[in-house]
CSV table of N, CA and C in Angstrom, one decimal:
chain,number,residue,atom,x,y,z
A,1345,UNK,N,45.5,65.8,171.1
A,1345,UNK,CA,44.3,66.0,170.3
A,1345,UNK,C,43.8,67.4,170.5
A,1346,UNK,N,43.3,67.9,169.4
A,1346,UNK,CA,42.7,69.2,169.4
A,1346,UNK,C,41.2,69.2,169.4
A,1347,UNK,N,40.5,70.1,170.0
A,1347,UNK,CA,39.0,70.1,169.9
A,1347,UNK,C,38.6,70.2,168.4
A,1348,UNK,N,37.4,69.6,168.2
A,1348,UNK,CA,36.9,69.5,166.8
A,1348,UNK,C,35.4,69.8,166.8
A,1349,UNK,N,34.9,70.0,165.6
A,1349,UNK,CA,33.4,70.2,165.4
A,1349,UNK,C,33.0,69.2,164.3
A,1350,UNK,N,31.7,69.0,164.3
A,1350,UNK,CA,31.1,68.2,163.2
A,1350,UNK,C,29.7,68.4,163.1
A,1351,UNK,N,29.3,69.2,162.1
A,1351,UNK,CA,27.9,69.5,161.8
A,1351,UNK,C,27.3,70.4,162.9
A,1352,UNK,N,26.0,70.4,163.0
A,1352,UNK,CA,25.2,71.2,163.9
A,1352,UNK,C,24.1,70.3,164.5
A,1353,UNK,N,24.4,69.4,165.3
A,1353,UNK,CA,23.5,68.5,165.9
A,1353,UNK,C,23.6,68.6,167.4
A,1354,UNK,N,22.8,67.8,168.1
A,1354,UNK,CA,22.9,67.7,169.5
A,1354,UNK,C,23.7,66.4,169.9
A,1355,UNK,N,24.7,66.6,170.7
A,1355,UNK,CA,25.5,65.4,171.1
A,1355,UNK,C,25.4,65.3,172.6
A,1356,UNK,N,25.2,64.1,173.0
A,1356,UNK,CA,25.0,63.8,174.5
A,1356,UNK,C,25.9,62.6,174.7
A,1357,UNK,N,26.6,62.6,175.9
A,1357,UNK,CA,27.2,61.4,176.2
A,1357,UNK,C,27.1,61.1,177.7
A,1358,UNK,N,27.1,59.8,178.0
A,1358,UNK,CA,26.9,59.3,179.4
A,1358,UNK,C,28.2,58.5,179.7
A,1359,UNK,N,28.8,58.8,180.9
A,1359,UNK,CA,30.0,58.0,181.3
A,1359,UNK,C,29.5,56.8,182.0
A,1360,UNK,N,29.8,55.6,181.4
A,1360,UNK,CA,29.4,54.3,181.9
A,1360,UNK,C,30.4,53.8,182.9
A,1361,UNK,N,31.7,54.1,182.7
A,1361,UNK,CA,32.7,53.7,183.6
A,1361,UNK,C,33.9,54.6,183.5
A,1362,UNK,N,34.6,54.9,184.6
A,1362,UNK,CA,35.8,55.6,184.6
A,1362,UNK,C,35.5,57.1,184.8
A,1363,UNK,N,36.5,57.9,184.4
A,1363,UNK,CA,36.5,59.4,184.6
A,1363,UNK,C,37.1,60.0,183.4
A,1364,UNK,N,36.4,61.0,182.8
A,1364,UNK,CA,36.8,61.7,181.6
A,1364,UNK,C,36.7,63.2,181.8
A,1365,UNK,N,37.5,63.9,181.0
A,1365,UNK,CA,37.4,65.3,181.0
A,1365,UNK,C,37.0,65.8,179.6
A,1366,UNK,N,35.9,66.6,179.6
A,1366,UNK,CA,35.4,67.1,178.3
A,1366,UNK,C,35.8,68.6,178.3
A,1367,UNK,N,36.4,69.0,177.2
A,1367,UNK,CA,36.7,70.4,176.9
A,1367,UNK,C,35.6,70.8,175.9
A,1368,UNK,N,34.9,71.8,176.3
A,1368,UNK,CA,33.8,72.3,175.5
A,1368,UNK,C,33.9,73.8,175.3
A,1369,UNK,N,34.4,74.2,174.2
A,1369,UNK,CA,34.7,75.6,174.0
A,1369,UNK,C,35.9,76.0,174.9
A,1370,UNK,N,35.7,77.0,175.8
A,1370,UNK,CA,36.8,77.4,176.7
A,1370,UNK,C,36.6,76.8,178.1
A,1371,UNK,N,35.6,75.9,178.3
A,1371,UNK,CA,35.4,75.3,179.6
A,1371,UNK,C,35.8,73.8,179.6
A,1372,UNK,N,36.1,73.3,180.8
A,1372,UNK,CA,36.4,71.9,180.9
A,1372,UNK,C,35.5,71.3,182.1
A,1373,UNK,N,35.1,70.1,181.9
A,1373,UNK,CA,34.2,69.4,182.8
A,1373,UNK,C,34.8,68.1,183.1
A,1374,UNK,N,34.9,67.7,184.4
A,1374,UNK,CA,35.3,66.3,184.7
A,1374,UNK,C,34.1,65.5,185.0
A,1375,UNK,N,33.9,64.4,184.3
A,1375,UNK,CA,32.7,63.6,184.5
A,1375,UNK,C,33.0,62.2,184.9
A,1376,UNK,N,32.3,61.6,185.8
A,1376,UNK,CA,32.5,60.3,186.3
A,1376,UNK,C,31.3,59.4,186.0
A,1377,UNK,N,31.4,58.1,186.4
A,1377,UNK,CA,30.4,57.2,186.1
A,1377,UNK,C,29.0,57.7,186.5
A,1378,UNK,N,28.0,57.7,185.6
A,1378,UNK,CA,26.7,58.1,185.8
A,1378,UNK,C,26.5,59.6,185.4
A,1379,UNK,N,27.5,60.3,185.2
A,1379,UNK,CA,27.4,61.7,184.7
A,1379,UNK,C,27.1,61.8,183.2
A,1380,UNK,N,26.3,62.8,182.8
A,1380,UNK,CA,26.1,63.0,181.4
A,1380,UNK,C,26.1,64.5,181.1
A,1381,UNK,N,26.2,64.8,179.8
A,1381,UNK,CA,26.3,66.2,179.4
A,1381,UNK,C,25.8,66.2,177.9
A,1382,UNK,N,25.2,67.3,177.6
A,1382,UNK,CA,24.7,67.5,176.2
A,1382,UNK,C,25.2,68.9,175.7
A,1383,UNK,N,25.5,68.9,174.4
A,1383,UNK,CA,26.1,70.1,173.8
A,1383,UNK,C,25.9,70.1,172.3
A,1384,UNK,N,26.1,71.2,171.6
A,1384,UNK,CA,26.0,71.2,170.2
A,1384,UNK,C,27.3,70.7,169.5
A,1385,UNK,N,27.2,69.9,168.5
A,1385,UNK,CA,28.4,69.4,167.8
A,1385,UNK,C,29.2,70.5,167.1
A,1386,UNK,N,28.5,71.7,166.9
A,1386,UNK,CA,29.2,72.8,166.3
A,1386,UNK,C,30.2,73.6,167.3
A,1387,UNK,N,30.1,73.2,168.5
A,1387,UNK,CA,31.0,73.8,169.5
A,1387,UNK,C,32.3,73.0,169.6
A,1388,UNK,N,33.4,73.6,169.5
A,1388,UNK,CA,34.7,72.8,169.5
A,1388,UNK,C,34.7,71.9,170.8
A,1389,UNK,N,35.0,70.7,170.7
A,1389,UNK,CA,35.0,69.8,171.9
A,1389,UNK,C,36.0,68.7,171.7
A,1390,UNK,N,36.4,68.1,172.9
A,1390,UNK,CA,37.3,66.9,172.9
A,1390,UNK,C,37.1,66.2,174.2
A,1391,UNK,N,37.3,64.9,174.3
A,1391,UNK,CA,37.2,64.2,175.5
A,1391,UNK,C,38.5,63.4,175.7
A,1392,UNK,N,39.0,63.4,176.9
A,1392,UNK,CA,40.1,62.5,177.3
A,1392,UNK,C,39.9,61.8,178.6
A,1393,UNK,N,40.5,60.6,178.7
A,1393,UNK,CA,40.4,59.8,179.9
A,1393,UNK,C,41.4,60.4,180.9
A,1394,UNK,N,40.9,60.8,182.1
A,1394,UNK,CA,41.7,61.3,183.1
A,1394,UNK,C,41.8,60.4,184.3
A,1395,UNK,N,41.2,59.2,184.2
A,1395,UNK,CA,41.2,58.3,185.3
A,1395,UNK,C,42.3,57.3,185.2
A,1396,UNK,N,42.4,56.5,186.2
A,1396,UNK,CA,43.4,55.4,186.3
A,1396,UNK,C,43.1,54.1,185.6
A,1397,UNK,N,41.8,54.0,185.1
A,1397,UNK,CA,41.3,52.8,184.5
A,1397,UNK,C,40.7,53.2,183.1
A,1398,UNK,N,40.3,52.2,182.4
A,1398,UNK,CA,39.6,52.4,181.1
A,1398,UNK,C,38.3,53.1,181.4
A,1399,UNK,N,38.0,54.0,180.5
A,1399,UNK,CA,36.7,54.7,180.6
A,1399,UNK,C,35.8,54.2,179.5
A,1400,UNK,N,34.5,54.1,179.7
A,1400,UNK,CA,33.5,53.7,178.7
A,1400,UNK,C,32.5,54.8,178.7
A,1401,UNK,N,32.2,55.3,177.5
A,1401,UNK,CA,31.3,56.4,177.3
A,1401,UNK,C,30.3,56.1,176.2
A,1402,UNK,N,29.1,56.3,176.4
A,1402,UNK,CA,28.0,56.2,175.4
A,1402,UNK,C,27.8,57.5,174.8
A,1403,UNK,N,28.0,57.6,173.4
A,1403,UNK,CA,27.8,58.9,172.7
A,1403,UNK,C,26.5,58.7,171.9
A,1404,UNK,N,25.6,59.8,172.0
A,1404,UNK,CA,24.4,59.8,171.2
A,1404,UNK,C,24.4,61.2,170.4
A,1405,UNK,N,24.3,61.1,169.1
A,1405,UNK,CA,24.2,62.3,168.3
A,1405,UNK,C,22.9,62.3,167.5
A,1406,UNK,N,22.1,63.4,167.6
A,1406,UNK,CA,20.9,63.4,166.9
A,1406,UNK,C,20.6,64.8,166.4
A,1407,UNK,N,20.3,65.0,165.1
A,1407,UNK,CA,20.3,63.9,164.1
A,1407,UNK,C,21.8,63.6,163.8
A,1408,UNK,N,22.0,62.4,163.2
A,1408,UNK,CA,23.4,62.1,162.8
A,1408,UNK,C,24.0,63.2,161.9
A,1409,UNK,N,25.2,63.5,162.0
A,1409,UNK,CA,25.8,64.6,161.2
A,1409,UNK,C,26.6,63.9,160.1
A,1410,UNK,N,26.6,64.6,158.9
A,1410,UNK,CA,27.4,64.1,157.8
A,1410,UNK,C,28.9,64.1,158.0
A,1411,UNK,N,29.3,65.0,158.9
A,1411,UNK,CA,30.7,65.1,159.2
A,1411,UNK,C,31.1,64.3,160.5
A,1412,UNK,N,30.3,63.3,160.9
A,1412,UNK,CA,30.6,62.5,162.1
A,1412,UNK,C,31.9,61.8,161.9
A,1413,UNK,N,32.5,61.5,163.1
A,1413,UNK,CA,33.7,60.8,163.1
A,1413,UNK,C,33.5,59.3,162.7
A,1414,UNK,N,34.4,58.8,161.9
A,1414,UNK,CA,34.4,57.4,161.6
A,1414,UNK,C,34.8,56.6,162.8
A,1415,UNK,N,33.9,56.0,163.6
A,1415,UNK,CA,34.2,55.5,164.9
A,1415,UNK,C,35.2,54.4,164.8
A,1416,UNK,N,35.2,53.5,163.8
A,1416,UNK,CA,36.2,52.5,163.7
A,1416,UNK,C,37.6,53.1,163.6
A,1417,UNK,N,37.8,54.1,162.9
A,1417,UNK,CA,39.1,54.8,162.8
A,1417,UNK,C,39.4,55.5,164.1
A,1418,UNK,N,38.4,56.1,164.7
A,1418,UNK,CA,38.6,56.8,166.0
A,1418,UNK,C,39.1,55.9,167.0
A,1419,UNK,N,38.4,54.7,167.2
A,1419,UNK,CA,38.8,53.7,168.2
A,1419,UNK,C,40.2,53.2,167.9
A,1420,UNK,N,40.5,52.9,166.6
A,1420,UNK,CA,41.8,52.4,166.3
A,1420,UNK,C,42.9,53.4,166.6
A,1421,UNK,N,42.6,54.6,166.3
A,1421,UNK,CA,43.7,55.6,166.6
A,1421,UNK,C,43.9,55.8,168.1
A,1422,UNK,N,42.9,55.6,168.9
A,1422,UNK,CA,43.1,55.8,170.3
A,1422,UNK,C,43.6,54.5,171.0
A,1423,UNK,N,43.5,53.4,170.4
A,1423,UNK,CA,43.9,52.2,171.1
A,1423,UNK,C,45.1,51.5,170.6
A,1424,UNK,N,45.6,51.8,169.4
A,1424,UNK,CA,46.8,51.1,168.9
A,1424,UNK,C,48.0,51.4,169.6
A,1425,UNK,N,48.9,50.5,169.7
A,1425,UNK,CA,50.2,50.7,170.4
A,1425,UNK,C,51.1,51.5,169.5
A,1426,UNK,N,52.1,52.2,170.1
A,1426,UNK,CA,53.1,52.9,169.2
A,1426,UNK,C,53.7,52.0,168.2
A,1427,UNK,N,53.9,52.6,167.0
A,1427,UNK,CA,54.6,51.8,166.0
A,1427,UNK,C,53.7,51.1,165.1
A,1428,UNK,N,52.4,50.9,165.4
A,1428,UNK,CA,51.4,50.2,164.6
A,1428,UNK,C,50.7,51.3,163.7
A,1429,UNK,N,50.2,50.8,162.6
A,1429,UNK,CA,49.6,51.8,161.7
A,1429,UNK,C,48.3,52.3,162.3
A,1430,UNK,N,48.0,53.6,162.1
A,1430,UNK,CA,46.9,54.3,162.7
A,1430,UNK,C,45.6,54.1,161.9
A,1431,UNK,N,45.7,53.6,160.7
A,1431,UNK,CA,44.5,53.3,159.9
A,1431,UNK,C,44.9,52.3,158.8
A,1432,UNK,N,43.9,51.8,158.2
A,1432,UNK,CA,44.1,50.8,157.1
A,1432,UNK,C,44.9,51.4,155.9
A,1433,UNK,N,44.8,52.7,155.8
A,1433,UNK,CA,45.4,53.4,154.6
A,1433,UNK,C,46.9,53.7,154.9
A,1434,UNK,N,47.4,53.6,156.1
A,1434,UNK,CA,48.7,53.9,156.4
A,1434,UNK,C,49.6,52.6,156.4
A,1435,UNK,N,50.8,52.7,155.8
A,1435,UNK,CA,51.6,51.5,155.8
A,1435,UNK,C,52.1,51.2,157.2
A,1436,UNK,N,52.3,49.9,157.5
A,1436,UNK,CA,52.9,49.5,158.8
A,1436,UNK,C,54.4,49.7,158.7
A,1437,UNK,N,54.9,49.9,159.9
A,1437,UNK,CA,56.4,50.2,160.0
A,1437,UNK,C,57.1,48.8,160.2
A,1438,UNK,N,58.3,48.7,159.6
A,1438,UNK,CA,59.1,47.5,159.8
A,1438,UNK,C,58.9,46.6,158.7
């Protein structure tokens, strides 16, 4: 995954469980359960799970941005097994 931007709002997230790494511009932060961070959605960013277990993160974006990620598609792309379609618009293999 590559860092991305969406609009110019304030984005905050709170790690509910697990351990994640946030790349924010040229910096990286490792956050664990109970940690939170706030940044501008216009700054290139990405988050990855760097723990040994599932990570749960609560994202809050205010105000909502018109370029916000379609969360249903985002979750599907992150959780589908290899060989399965990545979205409803992509044909399944086999």
